[in-house]
mmCIF file of C-alpha atoms in Angstrom:
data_model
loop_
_atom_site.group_PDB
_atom_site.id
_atom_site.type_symbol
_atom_site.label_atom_id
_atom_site.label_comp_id
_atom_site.label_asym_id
_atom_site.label_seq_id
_atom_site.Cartn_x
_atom_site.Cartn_y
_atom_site.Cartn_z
ATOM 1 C CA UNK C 260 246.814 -45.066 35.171
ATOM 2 C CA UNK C 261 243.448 -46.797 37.044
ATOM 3 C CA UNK C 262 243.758 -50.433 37.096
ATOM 4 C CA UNK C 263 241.439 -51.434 34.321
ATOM 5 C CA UNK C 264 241.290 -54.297 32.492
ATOM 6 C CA UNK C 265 239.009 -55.223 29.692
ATOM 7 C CA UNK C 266 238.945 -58.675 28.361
ATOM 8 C CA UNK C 267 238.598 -59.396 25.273
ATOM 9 C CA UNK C 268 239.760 -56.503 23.380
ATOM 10 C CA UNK C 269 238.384 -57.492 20.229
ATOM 11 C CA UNK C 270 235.944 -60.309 19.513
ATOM 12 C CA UNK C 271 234.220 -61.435 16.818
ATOM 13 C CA UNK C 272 230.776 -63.407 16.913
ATOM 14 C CA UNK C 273 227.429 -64.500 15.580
ATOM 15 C CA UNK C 274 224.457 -63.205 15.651
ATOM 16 C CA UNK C 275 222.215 -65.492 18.227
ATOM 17 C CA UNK C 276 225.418 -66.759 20.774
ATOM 18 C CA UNK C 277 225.939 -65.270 24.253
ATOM 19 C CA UNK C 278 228.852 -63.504 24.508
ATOM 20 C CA UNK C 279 230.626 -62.211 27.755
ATOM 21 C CA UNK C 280 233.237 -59.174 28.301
ATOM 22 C CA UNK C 281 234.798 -58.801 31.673
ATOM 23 C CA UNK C 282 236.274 -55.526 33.346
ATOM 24 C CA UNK C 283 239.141 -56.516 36.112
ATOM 25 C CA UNK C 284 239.712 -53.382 38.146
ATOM 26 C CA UNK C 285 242.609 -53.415 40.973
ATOM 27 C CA UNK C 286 241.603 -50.123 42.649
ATOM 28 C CA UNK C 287 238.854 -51.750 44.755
ATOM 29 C CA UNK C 288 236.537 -48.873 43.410
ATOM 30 C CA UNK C 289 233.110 -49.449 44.874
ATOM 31 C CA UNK C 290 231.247 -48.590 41.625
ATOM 32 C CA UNK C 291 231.732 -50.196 38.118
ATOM 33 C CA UNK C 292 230.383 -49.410 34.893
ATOM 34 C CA UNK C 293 229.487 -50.177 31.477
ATOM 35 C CA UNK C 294 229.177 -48.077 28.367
ATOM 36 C CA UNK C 295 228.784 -48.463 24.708
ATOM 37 C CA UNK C 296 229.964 -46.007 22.183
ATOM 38 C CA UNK C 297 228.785 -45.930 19.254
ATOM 39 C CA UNK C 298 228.973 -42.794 16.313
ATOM 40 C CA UNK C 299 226.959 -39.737 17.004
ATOM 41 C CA UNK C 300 225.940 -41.036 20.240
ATOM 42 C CA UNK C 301 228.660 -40.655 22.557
ATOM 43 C CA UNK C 302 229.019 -43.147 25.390
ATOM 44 C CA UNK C 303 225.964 -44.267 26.487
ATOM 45 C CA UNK C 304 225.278 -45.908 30.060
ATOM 46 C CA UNK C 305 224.460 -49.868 29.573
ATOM 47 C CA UNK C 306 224.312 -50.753 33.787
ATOM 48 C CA UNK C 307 226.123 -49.907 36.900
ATOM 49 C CA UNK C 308 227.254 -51.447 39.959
ATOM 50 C CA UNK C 309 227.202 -49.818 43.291
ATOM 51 C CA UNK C 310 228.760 -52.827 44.943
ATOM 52 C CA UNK C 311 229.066 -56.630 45.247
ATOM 53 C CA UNK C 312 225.410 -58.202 43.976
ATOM 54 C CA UNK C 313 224.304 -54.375 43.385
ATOM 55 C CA UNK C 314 223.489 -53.388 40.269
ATOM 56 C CA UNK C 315 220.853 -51.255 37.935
ATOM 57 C CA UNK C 316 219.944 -50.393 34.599
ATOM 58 C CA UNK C 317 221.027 -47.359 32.736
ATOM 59 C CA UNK C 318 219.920 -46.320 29.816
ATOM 60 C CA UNK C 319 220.225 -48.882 26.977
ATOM 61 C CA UNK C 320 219.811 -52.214 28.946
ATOM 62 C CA UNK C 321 217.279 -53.765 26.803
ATOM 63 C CA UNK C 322 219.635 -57.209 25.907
ATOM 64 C CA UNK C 323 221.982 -56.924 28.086
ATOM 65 C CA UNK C 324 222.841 -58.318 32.071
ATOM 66 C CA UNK C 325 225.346 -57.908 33.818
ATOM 67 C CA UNK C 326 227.105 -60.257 37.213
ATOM 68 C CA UNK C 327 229.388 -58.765 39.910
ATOM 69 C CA UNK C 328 230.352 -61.630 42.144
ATOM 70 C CA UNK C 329 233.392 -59.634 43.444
ATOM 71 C CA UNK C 330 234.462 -56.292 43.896
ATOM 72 C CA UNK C 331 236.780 -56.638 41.205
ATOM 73 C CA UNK C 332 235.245 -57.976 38.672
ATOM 74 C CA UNK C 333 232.145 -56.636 36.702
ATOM 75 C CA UNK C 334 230.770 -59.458 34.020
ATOM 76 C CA UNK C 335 228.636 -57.501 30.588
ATOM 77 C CA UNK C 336 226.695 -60.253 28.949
ATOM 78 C CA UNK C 337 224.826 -60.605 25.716
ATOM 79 C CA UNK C 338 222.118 -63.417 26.173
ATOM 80 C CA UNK C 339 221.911 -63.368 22.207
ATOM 81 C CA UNK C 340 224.007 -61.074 20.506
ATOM 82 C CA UNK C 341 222.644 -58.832 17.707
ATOM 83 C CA UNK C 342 224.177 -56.705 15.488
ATOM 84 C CA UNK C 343 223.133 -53.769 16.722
ATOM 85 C CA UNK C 344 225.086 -54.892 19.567
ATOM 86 C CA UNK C 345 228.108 -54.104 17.017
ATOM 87 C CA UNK C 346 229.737 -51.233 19.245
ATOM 88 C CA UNK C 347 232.648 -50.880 21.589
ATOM 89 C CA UNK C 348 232.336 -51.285 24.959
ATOM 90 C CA UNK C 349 233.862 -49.209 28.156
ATOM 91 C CA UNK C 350 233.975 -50.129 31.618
ATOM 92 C CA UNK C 351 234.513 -46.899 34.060
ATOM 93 C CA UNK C 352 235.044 -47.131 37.971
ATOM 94 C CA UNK C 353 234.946 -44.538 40.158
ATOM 95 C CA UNK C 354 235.390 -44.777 43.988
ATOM 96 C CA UNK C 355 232.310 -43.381 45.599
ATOM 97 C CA UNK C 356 230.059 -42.900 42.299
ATOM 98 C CA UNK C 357 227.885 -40.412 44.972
ATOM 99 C CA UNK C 358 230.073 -37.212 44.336
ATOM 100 C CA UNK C 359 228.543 -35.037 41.849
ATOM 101 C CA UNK C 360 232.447 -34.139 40.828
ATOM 102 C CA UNK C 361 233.777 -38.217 40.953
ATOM 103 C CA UNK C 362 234.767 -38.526 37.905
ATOM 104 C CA UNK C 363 235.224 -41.793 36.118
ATOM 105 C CA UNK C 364 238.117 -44.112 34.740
ATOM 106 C CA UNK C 365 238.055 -45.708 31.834
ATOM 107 C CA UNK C 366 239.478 -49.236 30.500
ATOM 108 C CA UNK C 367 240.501 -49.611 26.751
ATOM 109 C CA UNK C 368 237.521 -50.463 25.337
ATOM 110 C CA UNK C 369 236.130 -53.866 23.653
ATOM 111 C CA UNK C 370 235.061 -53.790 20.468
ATOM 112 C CA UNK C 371 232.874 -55.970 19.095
ATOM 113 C CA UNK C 372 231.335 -56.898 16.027
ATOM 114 C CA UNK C 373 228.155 -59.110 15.711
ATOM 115 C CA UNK C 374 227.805 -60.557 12.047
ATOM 116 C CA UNK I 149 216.340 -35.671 26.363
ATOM 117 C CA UNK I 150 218.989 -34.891 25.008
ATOM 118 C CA UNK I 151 221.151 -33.595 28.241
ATOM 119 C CA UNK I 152 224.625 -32.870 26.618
ATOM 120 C CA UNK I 153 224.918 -31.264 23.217
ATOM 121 C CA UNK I 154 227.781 -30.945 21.142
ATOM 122 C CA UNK I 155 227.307 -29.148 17.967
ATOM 123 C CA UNK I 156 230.763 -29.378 16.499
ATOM 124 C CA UNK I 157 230.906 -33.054 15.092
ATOM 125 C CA UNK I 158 234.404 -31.364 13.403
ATOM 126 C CA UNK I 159 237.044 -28.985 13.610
ATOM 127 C CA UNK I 160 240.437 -28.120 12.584
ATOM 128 C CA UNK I 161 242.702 -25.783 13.836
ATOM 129 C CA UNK I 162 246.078 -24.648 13.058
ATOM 130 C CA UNK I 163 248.697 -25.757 15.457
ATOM 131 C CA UNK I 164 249.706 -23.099 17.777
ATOM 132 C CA UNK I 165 246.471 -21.476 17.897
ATOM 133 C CA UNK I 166 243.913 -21.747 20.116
ATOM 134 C CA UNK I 167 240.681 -23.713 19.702
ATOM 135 C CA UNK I 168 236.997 -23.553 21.669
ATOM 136 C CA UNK I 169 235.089 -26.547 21.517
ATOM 137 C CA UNK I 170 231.378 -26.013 21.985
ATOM 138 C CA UNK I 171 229.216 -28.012 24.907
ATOM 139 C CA UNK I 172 225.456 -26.922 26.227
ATOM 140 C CA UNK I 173 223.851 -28.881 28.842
ATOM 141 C CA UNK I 174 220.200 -29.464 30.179
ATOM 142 C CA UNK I 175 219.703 -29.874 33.577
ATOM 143 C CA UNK I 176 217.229 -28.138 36.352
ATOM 144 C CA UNK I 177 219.144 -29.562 38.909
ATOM 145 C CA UNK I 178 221.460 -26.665 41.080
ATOM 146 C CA UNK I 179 223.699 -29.015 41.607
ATOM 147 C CA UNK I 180 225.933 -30.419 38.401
ATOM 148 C CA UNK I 181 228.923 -31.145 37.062
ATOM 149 C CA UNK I 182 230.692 -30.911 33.803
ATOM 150 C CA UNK I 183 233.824 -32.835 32.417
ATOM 151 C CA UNK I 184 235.357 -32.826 29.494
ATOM 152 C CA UNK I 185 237.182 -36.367 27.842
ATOM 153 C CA UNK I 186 239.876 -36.885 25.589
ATOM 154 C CA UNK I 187 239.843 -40.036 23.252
ATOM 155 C CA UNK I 188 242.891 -40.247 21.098
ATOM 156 C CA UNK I 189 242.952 -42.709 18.083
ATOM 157 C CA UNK I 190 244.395 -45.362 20.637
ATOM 158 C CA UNK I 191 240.695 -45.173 21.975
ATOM 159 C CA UNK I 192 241.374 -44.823 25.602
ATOM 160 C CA UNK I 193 238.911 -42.470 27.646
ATOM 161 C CA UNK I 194 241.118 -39.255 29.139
ATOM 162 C CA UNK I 195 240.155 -37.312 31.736
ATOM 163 C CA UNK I 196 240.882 -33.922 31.308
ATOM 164 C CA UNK I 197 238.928 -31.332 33.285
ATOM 165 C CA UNK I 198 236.212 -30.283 35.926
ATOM 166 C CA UNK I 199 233.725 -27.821 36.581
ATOM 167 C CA UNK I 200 231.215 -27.834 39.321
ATOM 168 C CA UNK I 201 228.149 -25.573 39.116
ATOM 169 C CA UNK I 202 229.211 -23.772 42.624
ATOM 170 C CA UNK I 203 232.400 -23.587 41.255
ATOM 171 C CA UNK I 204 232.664 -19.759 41.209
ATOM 172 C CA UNK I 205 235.378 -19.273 39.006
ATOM 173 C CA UNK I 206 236.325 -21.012 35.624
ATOM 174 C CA UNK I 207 238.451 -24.666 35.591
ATOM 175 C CA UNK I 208 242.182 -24.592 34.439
ATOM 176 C CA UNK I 209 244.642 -27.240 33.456
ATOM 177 C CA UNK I 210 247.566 -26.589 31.912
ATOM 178 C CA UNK I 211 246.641 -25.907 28.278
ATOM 179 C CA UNK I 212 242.668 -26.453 28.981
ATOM 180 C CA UNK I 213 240.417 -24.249 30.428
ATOM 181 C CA UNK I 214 236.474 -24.786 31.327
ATOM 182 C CA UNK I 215 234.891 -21.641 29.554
ATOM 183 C CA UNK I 216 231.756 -21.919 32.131
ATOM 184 C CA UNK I 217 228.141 -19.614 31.284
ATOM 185 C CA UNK I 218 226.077 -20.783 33.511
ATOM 186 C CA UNK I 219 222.877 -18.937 32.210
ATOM 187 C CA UNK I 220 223.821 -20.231 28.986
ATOM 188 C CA UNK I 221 223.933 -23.191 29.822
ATOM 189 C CA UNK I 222 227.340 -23.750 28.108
ATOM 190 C CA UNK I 223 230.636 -25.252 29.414
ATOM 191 C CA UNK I 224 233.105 -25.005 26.263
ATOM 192 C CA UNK I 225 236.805 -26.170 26.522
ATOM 193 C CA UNK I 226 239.288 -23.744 25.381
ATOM 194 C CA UNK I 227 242.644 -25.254 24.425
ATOM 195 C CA UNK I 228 245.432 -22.564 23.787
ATOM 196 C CA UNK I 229 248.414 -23.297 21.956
ATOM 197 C CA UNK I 230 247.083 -26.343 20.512
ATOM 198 C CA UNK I 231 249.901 -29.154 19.571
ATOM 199 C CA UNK I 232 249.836 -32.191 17.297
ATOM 200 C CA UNK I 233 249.012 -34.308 19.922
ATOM 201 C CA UNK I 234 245.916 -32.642 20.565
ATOM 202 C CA UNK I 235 244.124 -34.339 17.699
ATOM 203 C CA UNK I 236 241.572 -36.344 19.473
ATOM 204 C CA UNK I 237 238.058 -36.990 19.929
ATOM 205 C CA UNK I 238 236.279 -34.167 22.627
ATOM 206 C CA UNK I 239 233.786 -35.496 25.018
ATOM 207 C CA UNK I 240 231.449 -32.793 27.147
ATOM 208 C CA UNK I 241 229.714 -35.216 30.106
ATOM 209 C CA UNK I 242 227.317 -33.911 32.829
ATOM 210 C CA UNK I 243 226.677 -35.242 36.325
ATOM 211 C CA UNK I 244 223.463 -34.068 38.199
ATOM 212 C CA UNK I 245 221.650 -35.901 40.633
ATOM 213 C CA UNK I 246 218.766 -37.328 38.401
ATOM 214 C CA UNK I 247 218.223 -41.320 38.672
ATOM 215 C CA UNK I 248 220.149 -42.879 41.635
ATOM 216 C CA UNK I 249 223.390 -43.466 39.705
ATOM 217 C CA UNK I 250 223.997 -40.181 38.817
ATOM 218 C CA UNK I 251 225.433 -41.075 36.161
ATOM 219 C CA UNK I 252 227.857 -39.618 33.507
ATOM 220 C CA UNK I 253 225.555 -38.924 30.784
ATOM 221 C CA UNK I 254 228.158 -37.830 27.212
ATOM 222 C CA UNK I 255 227.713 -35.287 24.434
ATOM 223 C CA UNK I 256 228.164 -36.919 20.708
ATOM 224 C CA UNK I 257 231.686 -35.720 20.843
ATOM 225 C CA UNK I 258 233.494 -33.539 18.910
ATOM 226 C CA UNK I 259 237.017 -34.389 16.441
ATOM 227 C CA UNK I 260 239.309 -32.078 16.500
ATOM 228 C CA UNK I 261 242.835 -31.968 13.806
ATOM 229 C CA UNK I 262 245.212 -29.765 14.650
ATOM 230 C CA UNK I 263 247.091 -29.122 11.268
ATOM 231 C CA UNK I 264 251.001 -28.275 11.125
#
């Protein structure tokens, strides 16, 4: 199994109050991920992280940033959570991230719920 | 626009038999490829197959194959002699080189129950 960690693997917050997940990899992958599943949407790209200080938006940013101070750890943060933040939440490495066949690992998941 | 398309949110199958599980992609891109996920009840993300669109014949492995129609546009997994164990959640995923990520981009998944 990849060397993923996702902390915390459940929380539980307020709508309004920054909340932080962290993905620990020990592969030293060069490119990190987040996702958010959610029903009848599949996983859906949040950012991504080509390397240390390198990152980009993917596809449902809006509300999110993200940190990568180190190669092994990628930082998701919620500025001011919402509920429709409410979802779980996958990191992914994968080595090279430039292969059109690299595919990805995943950690277990967060999931979080904004009340 | 919608990339990956799974139109299956459901199916059961009787263990033993086999099972097709239905993915259609979008892409005008040559180059692509096409994975297929696993997520048991646990919730963890498996990886389970590959196809590339040079890929000349169809993926295997093990139980899973990559039923690959390239005009169509489709990339359904087959699994054959399906098992208990099998009862999962099915993701279809694309890779092409649009945006500079190219990023994984995931069907709506598909649940299939194997009944004994």
């Amino acid at each position: 199994d990849a060397g993923i960690t996702q902390s915390p693997r459940h929380k539980v917050t307020e709508t309004g109050t920054p909340v932080t997940l962290r993905c620990h990899q020990t592969e030293n992958h060069r490119y990190m991920y987040w996702y958010r599943q959610d029903p009848g949407h599949g996983l859906r790209l949040i950012h991504y992280s080509y390397g240390v200080k390198d990152t980009d938006k993917g596809e449902v940013s809006d509300g999110y940033s993200v940190s990568r101070s180190k190669t092994e750890d990628f930082l998701l943060t919620l500025e001011s959570a919402t509920s429709s933040q409410t979802s779980v939440y996958f990191c992914a490495i994968s080595e090279r991230g430039q292969g059109i066949g690299e595919k990805l690992f995943f950690g277990s998941g967060t999931q979080l719920s904004v009340l | 626009a919608q990339k990956i398309t799974q139109t299956q949110p459901g199916m059961f199958v009787q263990e033993k038999e086999a099972v097709t599980l239905d993915c259609t992609y979008d892409t005008s891109d040559p180059s692509y490829g096409l994975f297929w996920y696993k997520q048991p009840s646990s919730g963890e993300m498996i990886f389970l197959i590959y196809q590339g669109s040079y890929d000349q014949q169809n993926a295997t492995e093990g139980r899973y194959s990559l039923n690959f129609q390239k005009a169509r546009k489709s990339a359904n997994l087959v699994i054959s002699a399906s098992q208990l164990g099998d009862s999962a959640m099915y993701f279809c995923a694309m890779r092409d080189y649009s945006g500079s990520a190219r990023q994984l981009t995931f069907g709506s998944g598909t649940q299939l129950t194997v009944l004994p």
